[in-house]
Amino acid sequence: MKDARLVLKQESSKSTKIHIGGSTIGGNELFIVGGPCSIESLEQMEQVAIALSHGPVQAIRGGAFKPRTSPYSFQGMGIEGLQILSDINRRFNVPTITEVMTESQIPDIVQHADVLQIGSRNMQNFDLLKAVGSAGKPVILKRGLAATLEEFILAAEYIMAHGNPNVILCERGIRSFDTFTRNVLDLGAVVALKQLTHLPVLVDPSHAAGKSELIADLSKAAVACGADGLMIECHPEPEKSVSDARQALSLEQMIDLIENLRLIALAVGRNIPSPKETRALSQLTIGQNEFANQFHVAELIA
Ligand code: PEP
Ligand code: MN
């Protein structure tokens, strides 16, 4: 009997395309997400948006509610962080992504962010999966720390079965015996998920590698094996990052990494959207001076 699960590819040609802001994930263009592990201040997020929002990335990430291993570590800015995301979205016209940890956070998060992220630690929080099923916004579902592909696929099925067709799978590395890298990036899973499901697949090399010097080459490998995009942690001052500092790229490294992916993308029939000053020009609603200033700074950084 045919397996009728919603997540599975029933026809070989089917692939789900999800529209986020002016971009699409799951089509020919790669969807690249950049931003810090945690939102730390408005200034920090402005610096990220100035460097990246005019084209290098299609969305900006930043955690406001952080799942930290230790209860004594920084837990995120909470609602104040969400307000910063809204502000960045409004002024820079860039979609934003942030993690949701509990059902009770959903109303605030959908008001302030464009995409909800379910983190690894919550991949099998079934009540949360059901709740984001009716949140009305796309969901990035990260693979659990030690989840099999079957468990990952069934977690996505929860979200779809509860009414949300816009699910993006994210491979972010799994636990293994070797601690040299923080986790092991499972590129075999990326290939398998693209064959088995019709959903877009993102790769997060940052949490997989845990070391900034490994991120560029892992990103190339991810694009070469068919990932629909990347989610990479970067920070204006990586060494000062309040969480995941060891894996954070600088904004300059992030821009270089994306430029260096172009040829690999082309080799596998994909492309990286070009910087879109023209589109941004017509869509930005912020004041002229602020806009001019933003592009002046962006040019200096580039
Ligand atoms: C994150 O994206 O900052 C994060 C906590 O990721 P993960 O859930 O993959 O550990
Ligand atoms: Mn992180």
Tab-separated table of C-alpha atoms and ligand atoms in Angstrom:
chain	number	residue	atom	x	y	z
A	1	MET	CA	0.000	0.000	0.000
A	2	LYS	CA	1.203	3.511	-0.818
A	3	ASP	CA	2.436	5.554	2.149
A	4	ALA	CA	0.091	8.550	2.151
A	5	ARG	CA	2.032	10.756	4.564
A	6	LEU	CA	1.752	14.415	3.630
A	7	VAL	CA	5.485	15.033	3.877
A	8	LEU	CA	6.470	12.310	1.422
A	9	LYS	CA	6.966	12.873	-2.275
A	10	GLN	CA	4.127	11.148	-4.052
A	11	GLU	CA	5.303	12.122	-7.546
A	12	SER	CA	8.981	12.399	-8.340
A	13	SER	CA	8.597	15.890	-9.772
A	14	LYS	CA	6.810	17.416	-6.795
A	15	SER	CA	8.711	19.979	-4.762
A	16	THR	CA	7.168	22.509	-2.438
A	17	LYS	CA	8.126	26.117	-2.937
A	18	ILE	CA	7.606	28.449	-0.012
A	19	HIS	CA	7.443	32.212	-0.463
A	20	ILE	CA	9.132	34.268	2.216
A	21	GLY	CA	9.261	38.017	1.732
A	22	GLY	CA	10.112	38.545	-1.939
A	23	SER	CA	12.060	35.267	-2.169
A	24	THR	CA	11.250	31.601	-2.581
A	25	ILE	CA	12.755	28.563	-0.930
A	26	GLY	CA	12.622	25.251	-2.779
A	27	GLY	CA	12.988	26.738	-6.268
A	28	ASN	CA	16.051	27.377	-8.374
A	29	GLU	CA	17.431	30.141	-6.226
A	30	LEU	CA	19.170	29.273	-2.995
A	31	PHE	CA	17.707	30.765	0.162
A	32	ILE	CA	20.391	32.026	2.509
A	33	VAL	CA	19.763	33.035	6.092
A	34	GLY	CA	22.296	34.879	8.205
A	35	GLY	CA	22.337	36.491	11.592
A	36	PRO	CA	23.459	36.031	15.149
A	37	CYS	CA	22.663	33.149	17.461
A	38	SER	CA	21.022	35.589	19.901
A	39	ILE	CA	19.560	39.041	19.451
A	40	GLU	CA	21.676	41.153	21.800
A	41	SER	CA	20.761	44.764	20.987
A	42	LEU	CA	19.170	46.958	18.327
A	43	GLU	CA	22.624	48.182	17.257
A	44	GLN	CA	23.848	44.627	16.732
A	45	MET	CA	20.857	43.750	14.527
A	46	GLU	CA	21.170	47.028	12.602
A	47	GLN	CA	24.777	46.210	11.776
A	48	VAL	CA	23.720	42.768	10.550
A	49	ALA	CA	20.899	44.216	8.441
A	50	ILE	CA	23.078	46.962	6.959
A	51	ALA	CA	25.665	44.418	5.840
A	52	LEU	CA	23.339	41.666	4.639
A	53	SER	CA	19.803	42.802	3.875
A	54	HIS	CA	20.524	44.448	0.508
A	55	GLY	CA	21.031	41.099	-1.176
A	56	PRO	CA	23.571	38.699	0.316
A	57	VAL	CA	20.857	37.009	2.394
A	58	GLN	CA	17.147	36.419	1.848
A	59	ALA	CA	16.285	36.459	5.563
A	60	ILE	CA	17.820	37.450	8.868
A	61	ARG	CA	17.779	35.220	11.922
A	62	GLY	CA	18.194	35.965	15.610
A	63	GLY	CA	17.033	34.186	18.743
A	64	ALA	CA	14.908	36.075	21.267
A	65	PHE	CA	14.035	33.000	23.356
A	66	LYS	CA	17.126	30.828	23.669
A	67	PRO	CA	17.240	27.128	24.595
A	68	ARG	CA	20.472	27.095	26.642
A	69	THR	CA	22.049	23.998	28.130
A	70	SER	CA	22.745	25.816	31.398
A	71	PRO	CA	20.025	27.729	33.229
A	72	TYR	CA	22.704	30.291	34.163
A	73	SER	CA	23.524	31.179	30.540
A	74	PHE	CA	21.906	34.127	28.727
A	75	GLN	CA	18.309	33.132	28.015
A	76	GLY	CA	17.524	35.693	25.308
A	77	MET	CA	15.994	39.169	25.254
A	78	GLY	CA	12.444	37.816	25.002
A	79	ILE	CA	9.749	40.250	23.844
A	80	GLU	CA	12.247	43.092	23.611
A	81	GLY	CA	14.217	40.974	21.142
A	82	LEU	CA	11.062	40.356	19.097
A	83	GLN	CA	10.454	44.109	18.921
A	84	ILE	CA	13.970	44.558	17.556
A	85	LEU	CA	13.180	41.969	14.862
A	86	SER	CA	10.021	43.847	13.866
A	87	ASP	CA	11.945	47.070	13.684
A	88	ILE	CA	14.601	45.485	11.448
A	89	ASN	CA	11.936	43.981	9.214
A	90	ARG	CA	10.141	47.302	8.817
A	91	ARG	CA	13.212	49.441	8.191
A	92	PHE	CA	15.239	47.060	6.024
A	93	ASN	CA	12.397	45.180	4.340
A	94	VAL	CA	13.952	41.810	5.123
A	95	PRO	CA	12.083	38.747	6.429
A	96	THR	CA	13.061	37.546	9.887
A	97	ILE	CA	13.296	34.147	11.564
A	98	THR	CA	13.258	33.360	15.259
A	99	GLU	CA	12.885	30.327	17.493
A	100	VAL	CA	9.697	29.427	19.312
A	101	MET	CA	10.143	27.280	22.405
A	102	THR	CA	6.656	27.146	23.893
A	103	GLU	CA	3.100	27.301	22.666
A	104	SER	CA	2.496	30.411	24.754
A	105	GLN	CA	5.155	32.359	22.776
A	106	ILE	CA	3.440	31.776	19.425
A	107	PRO	CA	1.056	34.781	19.407
A	108	ASP	CA	3.898	37.242	20.062
A	109	ILE	CA	6.288	35.566	17.653
A	110	VAL	CA	3.830	35.480	14.740
A	111	GLN	CA	3.209	39.158	15.292
A	112	HIS	CA	6.909	40.034	15.046
A	113	ALA	CA	8.618	37.441	12.799
A	114	ASP	CA	8.022	35.979	9.331
A	115	VAL	CA	9.212	32.428	9.946
A	116	LEU	CA	9.063	30.330	13.125
A	117	GLN	CA	11.985	28.088	13.981
A	118	ILE	CA	11.551	24.904	15.984
A	119	GLY	CA	14.935	24.110	17.492
A	120	SER	CA	16.601	20.728	17.741
A	121	ARG	CA	15.702	20.335	21.360
A	122	ASN	CA	12.020	20.687	20.570
A	123	MET	CA	11.832	18.590	17.410
A	124	GLN	CA	9.703	16.037	19.241
A	125	ASN	CA	7.731	18.464	21.389
A	126	PHE	CA	4.539	17.220	19.812
A	127	ASP	CA	2.199	19.779	21.362
A	128	LEU	CA	4.432	22.561	20.053
A	129	LEU	CA	4.477	20.945	16.594
A	130	LYS	CA	0.673	20.797	16.601
A	131	ALA	CA	0.473	24.412	17.706
A	132	VAL	CA	2.735	25.733	14.931
A	133	GLY	CA	0.570	23.719	12.561
A	134	SER	CA	-2.032	26.409	12.977
A	135	ALA	CA	0.286	29.401	13.386
A	136	GLY	CA	-0.207	30.574	9.787
A	137	LYS	CA	3.504	31.236	9.141
A	138	PRO	CA	6.218	29.049	7.577
A	139	VAL	CA	8.140	26.854	10.003
A	140	ILE	CA	11.797	25.816	9.928
A	141	LEU	CA	12.003	22.468	11.693
A	142	LYS	CA	15.508	21.614	12.869
A	143	ARG	CA	16.536	17.990	13.154
A	144	GLY	CA	16.755	16.728	16.735
A	145	LEU	CA	20.176	16.233	18.305
A	146	ALA	CA	19.936	12.473	17.828
A	147	ALA	CA	16.846	12.044	15.681
A	148	THR	CA	16.608	9.415	12.979
A	149	LEU	CA	15.354	10.546	9.579
A	150	GLU	CA	12.096	8.700	10.209
A	151	GLU	CA	11.570	10.648	13.460
A	152	PHE	CA	12.448	13.894	11.671
A	153	ILE	CA	10.002	13.193	8.858
A	154	LEU	CA	7.246	12.294	11.327
A	155	ALA	CA	7.854	15.504	13.272
A	156	ALA	CA	7.318	17.456	10.034
A	157	GLU	CA	4.198	15.367	9.431
A	158	TYR	CA	2.776	16.650	12.756
A	159	ILE	CA	3.031	20.245	11.527
A	160	MET	CA	1.525	19.458	8.136
A	161	ALA	CA	-1.226	17.266	9.592
A	162	HIS	CA	-2.221	20.205	11.784
A	163	GLY	CA	-2.757	22.479	8.823
A	164	ASN	CA	0.566	24.068	7.919
A	165	PRO	CA	1.942	23.061	4.488
A	166	ASN	CA	4.880	25.482	4.730
A	167	VAL	CA	7.502	23.390	6.463
A	168	ILE	CA	11.239	23.710	5.809
A	169	LEU	CA	13.481	20.922	7.066
A	170	CYS	CA	16.855	21.890	8.517
A	171	GLU	CA	19.802	19.518	8.928
A	172	ARG	CA	22.027	20.932	11.689
A	173	GLY	CA	24.263	18.025	12.588
A	174	ILE	CA	23.718	15.038	14.837
A	175	ARG	CA	25.517	13.706	17.904
A	176	SER	CA	28.299	11.222	17.408
A	177	PHE	CA	31.329	9.892	19.283
A	178	ASP	CA	33.760	12.474	17.933
A	179	THR	CA	33.677	15.813	19.669
A	180	PHE	CA	36.193	17.557	17.377
A	181	THR	CA	33.241	19.060	15.557
A	182	ARG	CA	30.285	20.060	17.736
A	183	ASN	CA	28.047	17.669	15.779
A	184	VAL	CA	28.358	15.669	12.575
A	185	LEU	CA	26.848	17.319	9.509
A	186	ASP	CA	24.767	14.580	7.907
A	187	LEU	CA	24.835	15.384	4.201
A	188	GLY	CA	23.518	11.906	3.441
A	189	ALA	CA	20.354	13.012	5.211
A	190	VAL	CA	20.084	16.046	2.941
A	191	VAL	CA	20.238	13.864	-0.170
A	192	ALA	CA	17.758	11.374	1.307
A	193	LEU	CA	15.306	14.061	2.459
A	194	LYS	CA	15.329	15.619	-1.018
A	195	GLN	CA	14.520	12.214	-2.501
A	196	LEU	CA	11.906	11.182	0.068
A	197	THR	CA	10.069	14.433	0.741
A	198	HIS	CA	8.853	17.341	-1.348
A	199	LEU	CA	9.836	19.882	1.326
A	200	PRO	CA	12.703	22.378	1.038
A	201	VAL	CA	15.836	21.386	2.951
A	202	LEU	CA	18.132	23.927	4.589
A	203	VAL	CA	21.555	23.169	6.009
A	204	ASP	CA	22.882	24.840	9.144
A	205	PRO	CA	26.643	24.238	9.077
A	206	SER	CA	27.159	26.486	12.124
A	207	HIS	CA	25.624	24.209	14.753
A	208	ALA	CA	27.002	21.167	12.947
A	209	ALA	CA	30.625	22.300	12.916
A	210	GLY	CA	30.726	24.504	15.991
A	211	LYS	CA	33.922	26.074	14.597
A	212	SER	CA	33.855	29.102	12.314
A	213	GLU	CA	36.801	27.948	10.183
A	214	LEU	CA	34.842	24.906	8.969
A	215	ILE	CA	31.699	26.726	7.877
A	216	ALA	CA	32.672	27.903	4.369
A	217	ASP	CA	33.708	24.493	3.050
A	218	LEU	CA	30.740	22.721	4.645
A	219	SER	CA	28.454	25.285	3.010
A	220	LYS	CA	29.940	24.448	-0.389
A	221	ALA	CA	29.383	20.742	0.224
A	222	ALA	CA	25.779	21.376	1.293
A	223	VAL	CA	24.999	23.340	-1.872
A	224	ALA	CA	26.760	20.742	-4.030
A	225	CYS	CA	24.613	17.924	-2.642
A	226	GLY	CA	21.305	19.654	-3.248
A	227	ALA	CA	20.426	21.752	-0.185
A	228	ASP	CA	17.880	24.469	-0.966
A	229	GLY	CA	19.661	26.963	1.218
A	230	LEU	CA	21.794	27.638	4.243
A	231	MET	CA	21.326	29.089	7.691
A	232	ILE	CA	24.570	30.493	9.051
A	233	GLU	CA	25.362	32.310	12.291
A	234	CYS	CA	27.260	35.573	11.910
A	235	HIS	CA	27.882	38.539	14.159
A	236	PRO	CA	29.350	42.058	13.857
A	237	GLU	CA	31.944	41.098	16.496
A	238	PRO	CA	32.001	37.274	16.626
A	239	GLU	CA	34.260	37.021	19.675
A	240	LYS	CA	31.793	39.134	21.689
A	241	SER	CA	28.793	36.956	20.802
A	242	VAL	CA	26.865	36.058	23.975
A	243	SER	CA	26.084	32.586	22.619
A	244	ASP	CA	27.806	30.279	20.126
A	245	ALA	CA	30.752	32.673	19.693
A	246	ARG	CA	33.125	29.930	18.556
A	247	GLN	CA	31.066	29.202	15.452
A	248	ALA	CA	30.091	32.761	14.503
A	249	LEU	CA	31.406	34.267	11.258
A	250	SER	CA	32.109	37.961	10.926
A	251	LEU	CA	29.794	39.824	8.554
A	252	GLU	CA	32.657	40.186	6.059
A	253	GLN	CA	33.305	36.423	6.181
A	254	MET	CA	29.599	35.819	5.619
A	255	ILE	CA	29.533	38.017	2.508
A	256	ASP	CA	32.683	36.345	1.109
A	257	LEU	CA	31.297	32.889	1.785
A	258	ILE	CA	28.127	33.650	-0.188
A	259	GLU	CA	30.098	35.091	-3.122
A	260	ASN	CA	32.294	31.995	-3.179
A	261	LEU	CA	29.235	29.733	-3.410
A	262	ARG	CA	28.112	31.138	-6.757
A	263	LEU	CA	30.117	28.767	-8.959
A	264	ILE	CA	29.149	25.682	-6.951
A	265	ALA	CA	25.509	26.724	-7.149
A	266	LEU	CA	25.756	27.126	-10.926
A	267	ALA	CA	27.426	23.732	-11.270
A	268	VAL	CA	24.365	22.063	-9.718
A	269	GLY	CA	21.818	24.117	-11.648
A	270	ARG	CA	21.039	26.585	-8.876
A	271	ASN	CA	21.739	30.248	-8.460
A	272	ILE	CA	22.315	32.764	-5.751
A	273	PRO	CA	20.127	35.849	-6.008
A	274	SER	CA	22.073	38.938	-6.983
A	275	PRO	CA	22.131	41.909	-4.651
A	276	LYS	CA	18.834	43.692	-5.145
A	277	GLU	CA	19.331	47.374	-4.541
A	278	THR	CA	16.725	48.120	-7.211
A	279	ARG	CA	14.074	46.005	-5.580
A	280	ALA	CA	14.984	47.335	-2.171
A	281	LEU	CA	14.807	50.897	-3.501
A	282	SER	CA	11.233	50.556	-4.631
A	283	GLN	CA	10.096	48.668	-1.555
A	284	LEU	CA	11.782	50.404	1.327
A	285	THR	CA	9.473	52.587	3.333
A	286	ILE	CA	12.052	54.221	5.524
A	287	GLY	CA	13.064	57.870	5.217
A	288	GLN	CA	15.349	58.924	2.348
A	289	ASN	CA	18.236	59.927	4.580
A	290	GLU	CA	18.190	56.746	6.544
A	291	PHE	CA	18.011	54.795	3.289
A	292	ALA	CA	20.929	56.662	1.716
A	293	ASN	CA	22.927	56.214	4.860
A	294	GLN	CA	22.169	52.498	4.940
A	295	PHE	CA	23.462	51.983	1.399
A	296	HIS	CA	26.466	54.144	1.953
A	297	VAL	CA	27.452	51.960	4.898
A	298	ALA	CA	26.607	48.803	2.951
A	299	GLU	CA	28.940	49.897	0.155
A	300	LEU	CA	31.712	50.600	2.588
A	301	ILE	CA	31.349	47.159	4.096
A	302	ALA	CA	31.211	45.429	0.709
B	1	PEP	C1	20.015	28.093	17.006
B	1	PEP	O1	19.636	28.093	15.813
B	1	PEP	O2	20.580	29.065	17.550
B	1	PEP	C2	19.883	26.831	17.778
B	1	PEP	C3	19.788	26.839	19.099
B	1	PEP	O3	19.925	25.752	16.976
B	1	PEP	P1	19.691	24.196	17.298
B	1	PEP	O4	18.282	24.087	17.752
B	1	PEP	O5	19.957	23.545	15.965
B	1	PEP	O6	20.691	23.808	18.343
B	2	MN	MN	23.164	29.145	18.013
